[in-house]
Amino acid sequence: SKTAYVRTKPHLNIGTMGHVDHGKTTLTAAITKVLAERGTGTFVPFDRIDRAPEEAARGITINIAHVEYETDTRHYAHVDMPGHADYVKNMVTGAAQLDGAILVVSALDGIMPQTAEHVLLARQVGVDHIVVALNKADAGDEELTDLVELEVRDLLSTQGYPGDAVPVVRVSALGALEGDPRWTASVEALLDAVDTYVPMPERYLDAPFLLPVENVLTITGRGTVVTGAVERGTVRVGDRVSVLGAEVETVVTGLETFGRPMAEAQAGDSVALLLRGVPRDAVRRGHVVAAPGSVVPSRRFTARVYVLSGREGGRTTPLVSGYRPQFYIRTADVAGSVDLGAAAVARPGETVEMTVELGREVPLEPGLGFAVREGGRTVGAGSVIALG
Ligand code: GDP
Ligand code: MG
C-alpha cells in the first residue's frame, strides 16, 4: 500500500509565471533535478510538465502541471502553466492559491507583455512575494542583463512591490538541467531566496472547511474524487461536507495528497477527496465543497473592479451598464451582468464599483477575488465588497 503523507515541514504553494518561452517549464524541471540530487525531491522531466493532462470543463480547457518537492526547510507544491490564458484562469481566480511566485524573465528578451500582465495579476490576487529568476544567463551579455534587472525592479515597484528588495537571481535553467555545476548552484541560490524571502502565509485553520473543485474523476470501485487546494479550515476522513453547486451533502471517505493518503488536510494543501455516494456527473469544476451550513451561495454582489487597459491586454473601449462578461470566481466560470450605477461607464485603466448579477448562485463573500473575462481575454480583476 501507499506510504502516508507525513507533515514534517511547513507547506507552501508557489508557481512560475512570466512570458511564454522565457523558461518557466525548463526551470520547473531544473528545480526538481537539483533537489532530486540533494535527495529531497523526484526529478520531473520537461516533457512530463509540459504535457500535463488537459482538463476540459464546460468548454474551457485548463492546463496546469503540479510538481512537489522539498527544500531543507519546506515542502512545496509548485504549479507551472503552459499558456497565458491558463494563468488568468487559475491564478486570477485564486485556483492556484499561490503563496509566492517565481517570476521568470529571460535575460535575452527582458520584460514582455505577459511578464507585465502576470505581475499585475499577482498584485490583484494578493500574491505578496515575488522572487525573480533572471533566466538564460548562460546566453546573456552581462551589461544587457544588468539593464534587464533594473527594468524588472522598476516594473515591480510600479506595481506596488518592493522592487529594490525583491531577490533577483541570475540563473540558467537549461544549464542546471544539463548538470552544469555553475548553473546548478544558480538554481540552488534561487531556491534559497524563495525559502527565505517568501514567508509562511497565515493559514485559516480554524475557519470552516472550504475547497473549490478544480477537477473531478472516478476511481473504479471507490467512487467519485474531487481535487483542489483547500482554501481554509481542515478536513478529516469521516467528516460531513456539502457540495455547493451539486446541492448534495455527503461524507469524505478518503483523503490524499500527491497520491499519498493523509489523515487530515488543511488550508493550503492540494488534495483529492473521495466522496461517498456522489455520482460522477453531479459534481463539476467550479463547485465548492464546504463544511455544511458554512457558506451561503448568492447571485448579486457589489465589487470593486480594476478595468485593464489596452496596454495590459484589456479593452480599448469603456464598459457600460448592461455589459455581460464571464466571471471567474474561484474555479467557477459564470456569466453575469454589470450595473455601474451613477457612473454609467468605466474606462480602461480605471477602478470602479459595480453591482453584478450572476446567471447562477455561487458561494461568495466579501474580499473574494475574481477575474472578468470577455472573448478569451481578461478585461478586469476585482474583489467582492458586499453581497446582495
Ligand atoms: P516557457 O514557455 O516559459 O515554459 O519556456 P520553456 O521552458 O518552454 O523554454 C523555452 C525555450 O527556452 C526552450 O527552447 C528552452 O530550451 C529555452 N531555455 C529555457 N531556459 C533556458 C536557459 O536557461 N538558457 C537558454 N539558453 N535557453 C533556455
Ligand atoms: Mg512552459
Coordinates of C-alpha atoms and ligand atoms in Angstrom, one line a residue:
S1 CA 0.0 0.0 0.0
K2 CA 1.0 3.6 -0.4
T3 CA 3.1 5.4 2.2
A4 CA 1.1 8.1 4.1
Y5 CA 2.0 11.7 3.8
V6 CA 3.7 12.9 6.9
R7 CA 3.7 16.6 7.6
T8 CA 7.2 17.3 8.7
K9 CA 7.8 20.7 7.2
P10 CA 5.7 23.8 6.6
H11 CA 3.8 23.5 3.2
L12 CA 3.7 26.4 0.7
N13 CA 2.2 26.8 -2.8
I14 CA 4.4 28.5 -5.4
G15 CA 4.5 28.7 -9.1
T16 CA 6.4 30.0 -12.1
M17 CA 5.0 32.9 -14.0
G18 CA 6.2 35.1 -16.9
H19 CA 6.2 35.5 -20.6
V20 CA 5.9 32.5 -22.9
D21 CA 9.3 30.9 -23.8
H22 CA 11.2 32.7 -21.0
G23 CA 11.9 29.3 -19.5
K24 CA 9.2 28.6 -16.9
T25 CA 8.9 24.9 -17.6
T26 CA 12.6 24.4 -18.1
L27 CA 13.1 26.0 -14.7
T28 CA 10.5 23.8 -13.1
A29 CA 12.2 20.7 -14.4
A30 CA 15.6 22.1 -13.3
I31 CA 14.4 22.7 -9.7
T32 CA 13.2 19.1 -9.4
K33 CA 16.5 17.9 -10.8
V34 CA 18.6 19.9 -8.4
L35 CA 16.5 18.8 -5.4
A36 CA 16.5 15.2 -6.6
E37 CA 20.3 15.3 -6.5
R38 CA 20.1 16.6 -2.9
G39 CA 17.7 13.8 -2.1
T40 CA 14.6 15.9 -1.2
G41 CA 12.7 15.6 -4.5
T42 CA 12.0 13.5 -7.5
F43 CA 13.2 14.6 -10.9
V44 CA 10.3 15.5 -13.2
P45 CA 11.4 15.9 -16.8
F46 CA 10.4 18.8 -19.0
D47 CA 8.1 16.7 -21.2
R48 CA 6.1 15.5 -18.2
I49 CA 5.5 19.0 -17.0
D50 CA 4.8 20.4 -20.5
R51 CA 2.3 17.7 -21.3
A52 CA 0.2 17.9 -18.2
P53 CA -3.2 16.4 -18.9
E54 CA -5.8 18.8 -20.1
E55 CA -8.9 19.3 -18.0
A56 CA -11.9 20.2 -20.2
A57 CA -14.8 21.7 -18.3
R58 CA -17.8 23.4 -19.9
G59 CA -15.8 24.3 -23.0
I60 CA -12.8 25.8 -21.3
T61 CA -9.5 23.9 -21.4
I62 CA -7.4 24.3 -18.4
N63 CA -3.8 23.2 -18.4
I64 CA -1.9 23.1 -15.1
A65 CA 1.0 21.0 -14.0
H66 CA 1.7 20.3 -10.3
V67 CA 5.0 19.1 -9.0
E68 CA 6.1 18.7 -5.4
Y69 CA 9.4 19.0 -3.8
E70 CA 11.1 19.8 -0.5
T71 CA 14.0 22.1 0.4
D72 CA 15.8 21.7 3.7
T73 CA 13.1 23.7 5.5
R74 CA 9.9 23.4 3.5
H75 CA 7.5 21.3 1.4
Y76 CA 6.4 23.0 -1.8
A77 CA 3.6 22.3 -4.3
H78 CA 4.7 24.1 -7.5
V79 CA 2.4 24.9 -10.4
D80 CA 3.6 25.6 -14.0
M81 CA 1.1 26.5 -16.7
P82 CA 1.8 26.5 -20.4
G83 CA -0.3 29.3 -21.7
H84 CA -1.2 32.8 -20.8
A85 CA -4.9 32.0 -20.6
D86 CA -4.1 29.3 -18.0
Y87 CA -2.6 31.9 -15.7
V88 CA -5.6 34.1 -16.0
K89 CA -8.0 31.2 -15.3
N90 CA -6.0 29.7 -12.4
M91 CA -4.1 32.4 -10.8
V92 CA -6.5 35.3 -11.1
T93 CA -9.4 33.2 -9.9
G94 CA -7.4 32.1 -6.9
A95 CA -7.5 28.5 -8.0
A96 CA -3.7 28.3 -8.0
Q97 CA -3.6 29.8 -4.5
L98 CA 0.0 31.0 -4.8
D99 CA 1.7 31.9 -1.5
G100 CA 4.6 33.3 -3.6
A101 CA 5.7 33.3 -7.2
I102 CA 8.9 32.9 -9.2
L103 CA 8.8 35.5 -12.0
V104 CA 10.8 34.1 -14.9
V105 CA 12.3 36.8 -17.1
S106 CA 14.6 35.9 -20.0
A107 CA 17.8 38.0 -19.7
L108 CA 17.9 38.0 -23.5
D109 CA 14.4 39.5 -24.0
G110 CA 13.6 41.5 -20.9
I111 CA 10.1 42.4 -19.9
M112 CA 7.5 41.3 -22.4
P113 CA 3.7 41.9 -22.3
Q114 CA 2.9 38.7 -20.4
T115 CA 5.6 39.5 -17.8
A116 CA 3.9 42.8 -17.0
E117 CA 0.4 41.2 -17.0
H118 CA 1.4 38.4 -14.7
V119 CA 2.9 40.9 -12.2
L120 CA -0.3 42.9 -12.4
L121 CA -2.4 39.8 -11.8
A122 CA -0.3 38.7 -9.0
R123 CA -0.8 42.0 -7.3
Q124 CA -4.5 41.9 -7.9
V125 CA -4.9 38.5 -6.3
G126 CA -2.7 39.2 -3.3
V127 CA 0.5 37.3 -4.2
D128 CA 2.6 39.5 -2.0
H129 CA 6.0 37.9 -2.5
I130 CA 7.8 37.5 -5.8
V131 CA 11.3 36.2 -6.4
V132 CA 12.8 36.9 -9.9
A133 CA 14.7 34.3 -11.9
L134 CA 16.7 36.2 -14.5
N135 CA 16.9 33.2 -16.8
K136 CA 19.1 32.3 -19.8
A137 CA 22.1 33.9 -18.0
D138 CA 24.3 31.4 -19.9
A139 CA 23.4 33.1 -23.2
G140 CA 23.1 36.7 -22.0
D141 CA 25.5 39.5 -22.1
E142 CA 26.3 40.9 -18.6
E143 CA 25.6 44.6 -19.4
L144 CA 22.3 43.8 -21.0
T145 CA 21.4 41.6 -18.1
D146 CA 22.1 44.5 -15.7
L147 CA 19.6 46.6 -17.7
V148 CA 17.0 43.9 -17.7
E149 CA 17.4 43.6 -13.9
L150 CA 16.8 47.4 -13.5
E151 CA 13.8 47.1 -15.8
V152 CA 12.3 44.2 -13.7
R153 CA 12.8 46.0 -10.4
D154 CA 11.2 49.1 -11.9
L155 CA 8.2 47.1 -13.1
L156 CA 7.8 45.5 -9.7
S157 CA 8.0 48.9 -7.9
T158 CA 5.4 50.3 -10.3
Q159 CA 3.0 47.5 -9.3
G160 CA 3.5 48.1 -5.6
Y161 CA 6.2 45.5 -4.9
P162 CA 9.4 46.5 -3.1
G163 CA 11.3 46.4 -6.3
D164 CA 14.7 47.3 -4.7
A165 CA 14.3 44.5 -2.1
V166 CA 13.0 41.7 -4.3
P167 CA 15.6 39.0 -4.8
V168 CA 16.7 38.8 -8.4
V169 CA 18.8 35.7 -9.1
R170 CA 20.6 35.1 -12.3
V171 CA 20.1 31.5 -13.4
S172 CA 20.3 29.2 -16.3
A173 CA 17.5 26.7 -16.1
L174 CA 18.9 24.9 -19.2
G175 CA 22.4 24.8 -17.8
A176 CA 21.1 23.3 -14.5
L177 CA 19.0 20.8 -16.3
E178 CA 22.1 19.8 -18.3
G179 CA 24.0 19.4 -15.0
D180 CA 26.5 22.3 -15.3
P181 CA 27.7 22.9 -11.7
R182 CA 27.8 26.7 -12.0
W183 CA 24.1 26.8 -13.1
T184 CA 23.1 24.1 -10.6
A185 CA 24.4 26.4 -8.0
S186 CA 22.4 29.3 -9.5
V187 CA 19.1 27.3 -9.1
E188 CA 20.1 26.4 -5.5
A189 CA 20.6 30.1 -4.9
L190 CA 17.1 30.8 -6.3
L191 CA 15.6 28.2 -4.0
D192 CA 17.4 29.7 -1.0
A193 CA 15.9 33.0 -2.0
V194 CA 12.4 31.5 -2.1
D195 CA 12.9 29.8 1.2
T196 CA 14.0 32.9 3.0
Y197 CA 12.1 35.7 1.1
V198 CA 8.6 34.1 0.8
P199 CA 7.1 34.0 4.4
M200 CA 4.9 31.3 5.6
P201 CA 1.4 32.7 5.0
E202 CA -1.3 32.8 7.6
R203 CA -3.5 29.7 7.2
Y204 CA -7.1 29.9 8.3
L205 CA -7.1 26.6 10.0
D206 CA -9.9 27.4 12.5
A207 CA -12.3 28.6 9.8
P208 CA -15.0 26.1 8.4
F209 CA -13.6 23.9 5.7
L210 CA -13.8 25.1 2.1
L211 CA -12.3 23.6 -1.1
P212 CA -13.1 24.9 -4.6
V213 CA -13.3 21.9 -7.0
E214 CA -10.7 22.0 -9.7
N215 CA -11.2 18.6 -11.2
V216 CA -13.5 15.5 -10.8
L217 CA -12.5 12.0 -11.5
T218 CA -13.7 8.5 -10.9
I219 CA -11.7 5.8 -9.2
T220 CA -13.1 2.4 -10.3
G221 CA -14.6 0.6 -7.3
R222 CA -14.1 3.5 -5.0
G223 CA -16.3 6.3 -6.3
T224 CA -16.0 10.0 -7.2
V225 CA -13.0 12.0 -6.3
V226 CA -12.7 15.8 -6.4
T227 CA -9.4 17.6 -6.4
G228 CA -8.3 21.1 -5.5
A229 CA -6.5 23.2 -3.0
V230 CA -8.0 23.7 0.5
E231 CA -8.9 27.4 0.8
R232 CA -9.5 27.3 4.5
G233 CA -10.1 25.1 7.5
T234 CA -9.3 21.4 7.9
V235 CA -11.0 18.2 6.8
R236 CA -10.6 14.6 8.0
V237 CA -11.8 11.3 6.7
G238 CA -15.4 10.8 8.1
D239 CA -16.3 14.5 8.1
R240 CA -19.6 15.5 6.6
V241 CA -19.4 18.1 3.8
S242 CA -21.8 19.9 1.4
V243 CA -21.1 20.1 -2.3
L244 CA -22.4 23.5 -3.4
G245 CA -23.5 23.5 -7.0
A246 CA -24.4 19.9 -6.8
E247 CA -26.6 20.5 -3.7
V248 CA -25.7 17.3 -2.0
E249 CA -24.4 16.5 1.4
T250 CA -22.0 13.6 1.9
V251 CA -19.1 12.1 3.8
V252 CA -15.4 12.2 3.0
T253 CA -14.3 8.6 2.8
G254 CA -10.7 9.1 1.6
L255 CA -8.1 11.9 1.5
E256 CA -4.8 12.0 -0.5
T257 CA -2.1 14.5 -1.4
F258 CA 0.2 13.8 -4.4
G259 CA -1.0 10.1 -4.3
R260 CA -0.4 9.6 -0.6
P261 CA -3.1 9.1 1.9
M262 CA -3.3 11.6 4.7
A263 CA -5.2 11.8 8.0
E264 CA -6.1 15.5 7.8
A265 CA -5.9 18.1 5.1
Q266 CA -5.6 21.7 6.0
A267 CA -5.7 25.1 4.3
G268 CA -3.1 25.4 1.6
D269 CA -2.9 21.6 0.9
S270 CA -3.5 20.3 -2.6
V271 CA -5.7 17.3 -2.1
A272 CA -8.0 14.6 -3.6
L273 CA -11.2 13.9 -1.6
L274 CA -13.2 10.7 -2.1
L275 CA -16.9 11.4 -1.6
R276 CA -19.4 8.8 -0.6
G277 CA -22.2 8.0 -3.0
V278 CA -21.9 11.1 -5.2
P279 CA -22.4 10.3 -8.9
R280 CA -19.5 11.4 -11.2
D281 CA -21.7 13.8 -13.3
A282 CA -23.2 15.5 -10.3
V283 CA -20.0 17.4 -9.4
R284 CA -18.1 19.8 -11.7
R285 CA -15.2 22.1 -11.7
G286 CA -16.5 25.4 -10.1
H287 CA -18.5 23.7 -7.4
V288 CA -17.4 24.2 -3.8
V289 CA -17.0 21.5 -1.1
A290 CA -17.6 23.1 2.3
A291 CA -18.5 22.3 5.9
P292 CA -22.3 22.0 5.9
G293 CA -24.1 25.3 6.5
S294 CA -20.9 27.4 6.5
V295 CA -21.4 29.2 3.2
V296 CA -24.5 30.7 1.5
P297 CA -24.5 30.9 -2.3
S298 CA -25.7 34.1 -3.8
R299 CA -26.2 35.8 -7.2
R300 CA -25.9 39.5 -6.5
F301 CA -22.9 41.4 -5.2
T302 CA -21.1 44.7 -5.3
A303 CA -17.5 44.7 -6.2
R304 CA -14.5 46.9 -6.8
V305 CA -13.0 46.1 -10.2
Y306 CA -9.9 47.3 -11.9
V307 CA -10.6 47.5 -15.7
L308 CA -7.4 46.5 -17.5
S309 CA -6.0 49.0 -20.0
G310 CA -5.4 48.1 -23.7
R311 CA -1.7 48.0 -23.0
E312 CA -2.3 45.4 -20.3
G313 CA -4.2 43.2 -22.8
G314 CA -7.7 44.5 -21.7
R315 CA -10.3 46.5 -23.6
T316 CA -9.7 49.7 -25.5
T317 CA -13.3 50.9 -25.1
P318 CA -15.2 51.6 -21.9
L319 CA -17.6 49.3 -20.1
V320 CA -21.2 50.3 -19.8
S321 CA -24.1 49.2 -17.6
G322 CA -25.7 46.1 -19.1
Y323 CA -22.3 44.6 -20.1
R324 CA -22.4 40.8 -19.8
P325 CA -18.9 39.3 -19.4
Q326 CA -17.9 36.0 -17.8
F327 CA -16.9 36.0 -14.1
Y328 CA -14.2 33.6 -13.0
I329 CA -14.8 33.1 -9.3
R330 CA -12.6 30.6 -7.5
T331 CA -12.7 27.8 -10.1
A332 CA -16.2 28.7 -11.4
D333 CA -16.9 30.4 -14.7
V334 CA -20.3 32.2 -14.6
A335 CA -21.9 34.7 -16.9
G336 CA -23.2 37.9 -15.2
S337 CA -24.4 41.4 -15.9
V338 CA -22.9 44.6 -14.7
D339 CA -24.6 47.7 -13.3
L340 CA -22.3 50.7 -12.9
G341 CA -24.9 52.8 -11.1
A342 CA -24.5 56.6 -11.5
A343 CA -21.0 56.4 -13.0
A344 CA -22.6 54.6 -16.0
V345 CA -19.2 54.0 -17.8
A346 CA -15.9 52.5 -16.7
R347 CA -12.8 53.3 -18.8
P348 CA -9.8 51.0 -19.3
G349 CA -7.3 51.8 -16.6
E350 CA -9.9 52.8 -14.0
T351 CA -11.0 51.2 -10.8
V352 CA -14.8 51.2 -10.4
E353 CA -17.5 49.9 -8.2
M354 CA -20.2 47.8 -9.8
T355 CA -23.2 45.6 -8.9
V356 CA -23.1 42.2 -10.5
E357 CA -26.0 39.8 -11.1
L358 CA -24.7 36.3 -11.9
G359 CA -26.5 33.8 -14.0
R360 CA -26.5 31.3 -11.1
E361 CA -25.7 31.2 -7.4
V362 CA -22.1 30.6 -6.2
P363 CA -20.6 30.9 -2.7
L364 CA -19.5 34.5 -2.3
E365 CA -18.1 36.5 0.5
P366 CA -16.5 40.0 1.0
G367 CA -12.9 40.1 -0.1
L368 CA -13.2 37.2 -2.6
G369 CA -11.2 37.9 -5.7
F370 CA -12.3 37.2 -9.3
A371 CA -11.5 37.9 -12.9
V372 CA -13.7 39.4 -15.5
R373 CA -13.2 37.8 -18.9
E374 CA -14.6 38.5 -22.4
G375 CA -13.9 36.7 -25.6
G376 CA -10.9 34.8 -24.2
R377 CA -9.1 37.7 -22.5
T378 CA -9.1 39.2 -19.1
V379 CA -10.6 42.6 -19.0
G380 CA -10.9 43.2 -15.3
A381 CA -9.7 42.0 -11.9
G382 CA -11.9 42.6 -8.9
S383 CA -12.9 41.7 -5.4
V384 CA -16.3 41.4 -3.7
I385 CA -17.3 44.2 -1.4
A386 CA -20.7 43.1 -0.2
L387 CA -23.5 40.6 -1.0
G388 CA -27.0 41.4 -2.2
Ligands
GDP1 P1 8.1 28.6 -21.0 O1 7.2 28.9 -22.2 O2 8.3 29.8 -20.2 O3 7.7 27.4 -20.2 O4 9.6 28.3 -21.6 P2 10.3 26.9 -21.8 O5 10.8 26.3 -20.5 O6 9.5 26.0 -22.7 O7 11.6 27.3 -22.6 C1 11.5 28.0 -23.9 C2 12.8 27.8 -24.6 O8 13.9 28.5 -23.9 C3 13.2 26.4 -24.8 O9 13.8 26.2 -26.1 C4 14.3 26.2 -23.7 O10 15.3 25.2 -24.0 C5 14.9 27.6 -23.7 N1 15.6 27.9 -22.4 C6 15.0 27.7 -21.2 N2 15.8 28.0 -20.2 C7 17.0 28.4 -20.8 C8 18.2 28.8 -20.3 O11 18.5 28.9 -19.1 N3 19.2 29.1 -21.2 C9 19.0 29.0 -22.6 N4 20.0 29.3 -23.4 N5 17.8 28.6 -23.1 C10 16.8 28.3 -22.2
MG2 MG 6.0 26.2 -20.3

